[in-house]
Amino acid sequence: MHYWKTAATLGAAFLVRLALAPFFGHSWDIYVWIRSGEMFTKGTDVYTVKSLTDFPWGFYTYPPLWLYWLGFANSLSSQFNNLNLYILMIKLPVLIADLVVAVLITKIAAEMNLLHI
């Protein structure tokens, strides 16, 4: 019985985040992610780009796997030409990872008898 309540709560929370994700985010992060995806698909090494900022660490400071996702999202963005959908697609792995972490924490809490629903 508790399983369904927990699953429903996590599912509802995920859907709310999914609905709101395209409309919220730090403008600089969104800019960097979109611009990095564009540069990556054009073959630019984003780790060497310094002219876009005065930051000593450079323009792009995320790991390569995230860059591959940004490139993939950029490649697909031309198919639907919708900025909000593009931003949602960029954020999708983060939203899924957040859900997975919530499920794992819930399982650990249940195993330790800390889950009181």
PDB file of C-alpha atoms in Angstrom:
ATOM      1  CA  MET A   1       0.000   0.000   0.000  1.00  0.00           C
ATOM      2  CA  HIS A   2       2.773   2.423   0.891  1.00  0.00           C
ATOM      3  CA  TYR A   3       4.522   1.653  -2.381  1.00  0.00           C
ATOM      4  CA  TRP A   4       1.702   3.162  -4.442  1.00  0.00           C
ATOM      5  CA  LYS A   5       1.543   6.311  -2.328  1.00  0.00           C
ATOM      6  CA  THR A   6       5.276   6.791  -2.661  1.00  0.00           C
ATOM      7  CA  ALA A   7       5.240   6.071  -6.395  1.00  0.00           C
ATOM      8  CA  ALA A   8       2.334   8.479  -6.894  1.00  0.00           C
ATOM      9  CA  THR A   9       4.098  11.191  -4.900  1.00  0.00           C
ATOM     10  CA  LEU A  10       7.360  10.772  -6.799  1.00  0.00           C
ATOM     11  CA  GLY A  11       5.517  10.617 -10.115  1.00  0.00           C
ATOM     12  CA  ALA A  12       3.532  13.762  -9.369  1.00  0.00           C
ATOM     13  CA  ALA A  13       6.672  15.588  -8.243  1.00  0.00           C
ATOM     14  CA  PHE A  14       8.443  14.551 -11.445  1.00  0.00           C
ATOM     15  CA  LEU A  15       5.553  15.736 -13.616  1.00  0.00           C
ATOM     16  CA  VAL A  16       5.439  19.106 -11.852  1.00  0.00           C
ATOM     17  CA  ARG A  17       9.175  19.563 -12.365  1.00  0.00           C
ATOM     18  CA  LEU A  18       8.823  18.457 -15.985  1.00  0.00           C
ATOM     19  CA  ALA A  19       6.086  21.043 -16.552  1.00  0.00           C
ATOM     20  CA  LEU A  20       8.023  23.887 -14.905  1.00  0.00           C
ATOM     21  CA  ALA A  21      11.568  23.101 -16.095  1.00  0.00           C
ATOM     22  CA  PRO A  22      11.406  24.915 -19.457  1.00  0.00           C
ATOM     23  CA  PHE A  23      10.419  28.179 -17.799  1.00  0.00           C
ATOM     24  CA  PHE A  24      12.904  28.425 -14.938  1.00  0.00           C
ATOM     25  CA  GLY A  25      16.679  28.396 -14.789  1.00  0.00           C
ATOM     26  CA  HIS A  26      19.596  30.722 -14.466  1.00  0.00           C
ATOM     27  CA  SER A  27      19.942  32.653 -17.709  1.00  0.00           C
ATOM     28  CA  TRP A  28      23.723  32.267 -17.788  1.00  0.00           C
ATOM     29  CA  ASP A  29      23.563  28.474 -17.423  1.00  0.00           C
ATOM     30  CA  ILE A  30      20.923  28.196 -20.142  1.00  0.00           C
ATOM     31  CA  TYR A  31      23.000  30.435 -22.411  1.00  0.00           C
ATOM     32  CA  VAL A  32      26.153  28.380 -21.826  1.00  0.00           C
ATOM     33  CA  TRP A  33      24.337  25.092 -22.416  1.00  0.00           C
ATOM     34  CA  ILE A  34      22.664  26.246 -25.635  1.00  0.00           C
ATOM     35  CA  ARG A  35      25.784  27.962 -26.968  1.00  0.00           C
ATOM     36  CA  SER A  36      28.014  25.002 -26.046  1.00  0.00           C
ATOM     37  CA  GLY A  37      25.686  22.591 -27.835  1.00  0.00           C
ATOM     38  CA  GLU A  38      25.832  24.794 -30.929  1.00  0.00           C
ATOM     39  CA  MET A  39      29.630  25.063 -30.829  1.00  0.00           C
ATOM     40  CA  PHE A  40      30.063  21.333 -30.198  1.00  0.00           C
ATOM     41  CA  THR A  41      27.924  20.366 -33.203  1.00  0.00           C
ATOM     42  CA  LYS A  42      30.020  22.738 -35.327  1.00  0.00           C
ATOM     43  CA  GLY A  43      33.232  21.057 -34.148  1.00  0.00           C
ATOM     44  CA  THR A  44      34.494  23.784 -31.803  1.00  0.00           C
ATOM     45  CA  ASP A  45      36.483  22.710 -28.740  1.00  0.00           C
ATOM     46  CA  VAL A  46      34.454  24.484 -26.060  1.00  0.00           C
ATOM     47  CA  TYR A  47      37.142  23.863 -23.448  1.00  0.00           C
ATOM     48  CA  THR A  48      39.501  26.257 -25.238  1.00  0.00           C
ATOM     49  CA  VAL A  49      36.988  29.080 -25.807  1.00  0.00           C
ATOM     50  CA  LYS A  50      37.896  32.062 -23.641  1.00  0.00           C
ATOM     51  CA  SER A  51      36.758  35.008 -25.739  1.00  0.00           C
ATOM     52  CA  LEU A  52      33.122  34.815 -24.588  1.00  0.00           C
ATOM     53  CA  THR A  53      33.970  35.520 -20.942  1.00  0.00           C
ATOM     54  CA  ASP A  54      36.622  37.029 -18.748  1.00  0.00           C
ATOM     55  CA  PHE A  55      36.488  34.041 -16.421  1.00  0.00           C
ATOM     56  CA  PRO A  56      39.931  32.518 -15.757  1.00  0.00           C
ATOM     57  CA  TRP A  57      38.466  29.010 -16.022  1.00  0.00           C
ATOM     58  CA  GLY A  58      37.011  29.628 -19.477  1.00  0.00           C
ATOM     59  CA  PHE A  59      33.558  29.482 -20.954  1.00  0.00           C
ATOM     60  CA  TYR A  60      32.575  25.822 -20.524  1.00  0.00           C
ATOM     61  CA  THR A  61      33.284  24.096 -17.201  1.00  0.00           C
ATOM     62  CA  TYR A  62      31.113  20.973 -17.355  1.00  0.00           C
ATOM     63  CA  PRO A  63      32.227  17.357 -17.956  1.00  0.00           C
ATOM     64  CA  PRO A  64      32.391  15.887 -21.482  1.00  0.00           C
ATOM     65  CA  LEU A  65      29.340  13.617 -21.090  1.00  0.00           C
ATOM     66  CA  TRP A  66      27.165  16.681 -20.503  1.00  0.00           C
ATOM     67  CA  LEU A  67      28.653  18.263 -23.633  1.00  0.00           C
ATOM     68  CA  TYR A  68      27.687  15.209 -25.697  1.00  0.00           C
ATOM     69  CA  TRP A  69      24.123  15.548 -24.417  1.00  0.00           C
ATOM     70  CA  LEU A  70      24.097  19.267 -25.269  1.00  0.00           C
ATOM     71  CA  GLY A  71      25.298  18.454 -28.775  1.00  0.00           C
ATOM     72  CA  PHE A  72      22.605  15.790 -29.166  1.00  0.00           C
ATOM     73  CA  ALA A  73      19.914  18.172 -27.903  1.00  0.00           C
ATOM     74  CA  ASN A  74      21.164  20.851 -30.278  1.00  0.00           C
ATOM     75  CA  SER A  75      21.016  18.444 -33.204  1.00  0.00           C
ATOM     76  CA  LEU A  76      17.401  17.594 -32.411  1.00  0.00           C
ATOM     77  CA  SER A  77      16.376  21.178 -31.667  1.00  0.00           C
ATOM     78  CA  SER A  78      16.268  22.010 -35.365  1.00  0.00           C
ATOM     79  CA  GLN A  79      13.446  19.466 -35.741  1.00  0.00           C
ATOM     80  CA  PHE A  80      10.968  21.301 -33.519  1.00  0.00           C
ATOM     81  CA  ASN A  81      12.117  24.965 -33.416  1.00  0.00           C
ATOM     82  CA  ASN A  82      10.702  25.629 -29.933  1.00  0.00           C
ATOM     83  CA  LEU A  83      12.963  27.173 -27.296  1.00  0.00           C
ATOM     84  CA  ASN A  84      10.981  25.861 -24.313  1.00  0.00           C
ATOM     85  CA  LEU A  85      11.031  22.317 -25.678  1.00  0.00           C
ATOM     86  CA  TYR A  86      14.764  22.668 -26.355  1.00  0.00           C
ATOM     87  CA  ILE A  87      15.409  23.807 -22.769  1.00  0.00           C
ATOM     88  CA  LEU A  88      13.287  20.931 -21.443  1.00  0.00           C
ATOM     89  CA  MET A  89      15.286  18.497 -23.543  1.00  0.00           C
ATOM     90  CA  ILE A  90      18.544  19.916 -22.210  1.00  0.00           C
ATOM     91  CA  LYS A  91      17.311  19.560 -18.623  1.00  0.00           C
ATOM     92  CA  LEU A  92      15.787  16.087 -19.064  1.00  0.00           C
ATOM     93  CA  PRO A  93      18.827  14.074 -17.850  1.00  0.00           C
ATOM     94  CA  VAL A  94      19.010  16.232 -14.720  1.00  0.00           C
ATOM     95  CA  LEU A  95      15.312  15.713 -14.018  1.00  0.00           C
ATOM     96  CA  ILE A  96      15.618  11.956 -14.525  1.00  0.00           C
ATOM     97  CA  ALA A  97      18.709  11.779 -12.306  1.00  0.00           C
ATOM     98  CA  ASP A  98      16.844  13.702  -9.615  1.00  0.00           C
ATOM     99  CA  LEU A  99      13.991  11.183  -9.783  1.00  0.00           C
ATOM    100  CA  VAL A 100      16.423   8.255  -9.563  1.00  0.00           C
ATOM    101  CA  VAL A 101      18.080   9.782  -6.489  1.00  0.00           C
ATOM    102  CA  ALA A 102      14.662  10.305  -4.876  1.00  0.00           C
ATOM    103  CA  VAL A 103      13.770   6.653  -5.534  1.00  0.00           C
ATOM    104  CA  LEU A 104      17.076   5.464  -4.064  1.00  0.00           C
ATOM    105  CA  ILE A 105      16.675   7.628  -0.960  1.00  0.00           C
ATOM    106  CA  THR A 106      13.124   6.339  -0.547  1.00  0.00           C
ATOM    107  CA  LYS A 107      14.325   2.719  -0.799  1.00  0.00           C
ATOM    108  CA  ILE A 108      17.068   3.308   1.753  1.00  0.00           C
ATOM    109  CA  ALA A 109      14.613   5.029   4.088  1.00  0.00           C
ATOM    110  CA  ALA A 110      12.189   2.111   3.731  1.00  0.00           C
ATOM    111  CA  GLU A 111      14.941  -0.429   4.482  1.00  0.00           C
ATOM    112  CA  MET A 112      15.863   1.512   7.608  1.00  0.00           C
ATOM    113  CA  ASN A 113      12.196   1.781   8.651  1.00  0.00           C
ATOM    114  CA  LEU A 114      12.367   5.563   8.374  1.00  0.00           C
ATOM    115  CA  LEU A 115       9.595   5.849   5.808  1.00  0.00           C
ATOM    116  CA  HIS A 116       6.334   6.730   7.515  1.00  0.00           C
ATOM    117  CA  ILE A 117       3.597   7.333   4.978  1.00  0.00           C
TER     118      ILE A 117
END
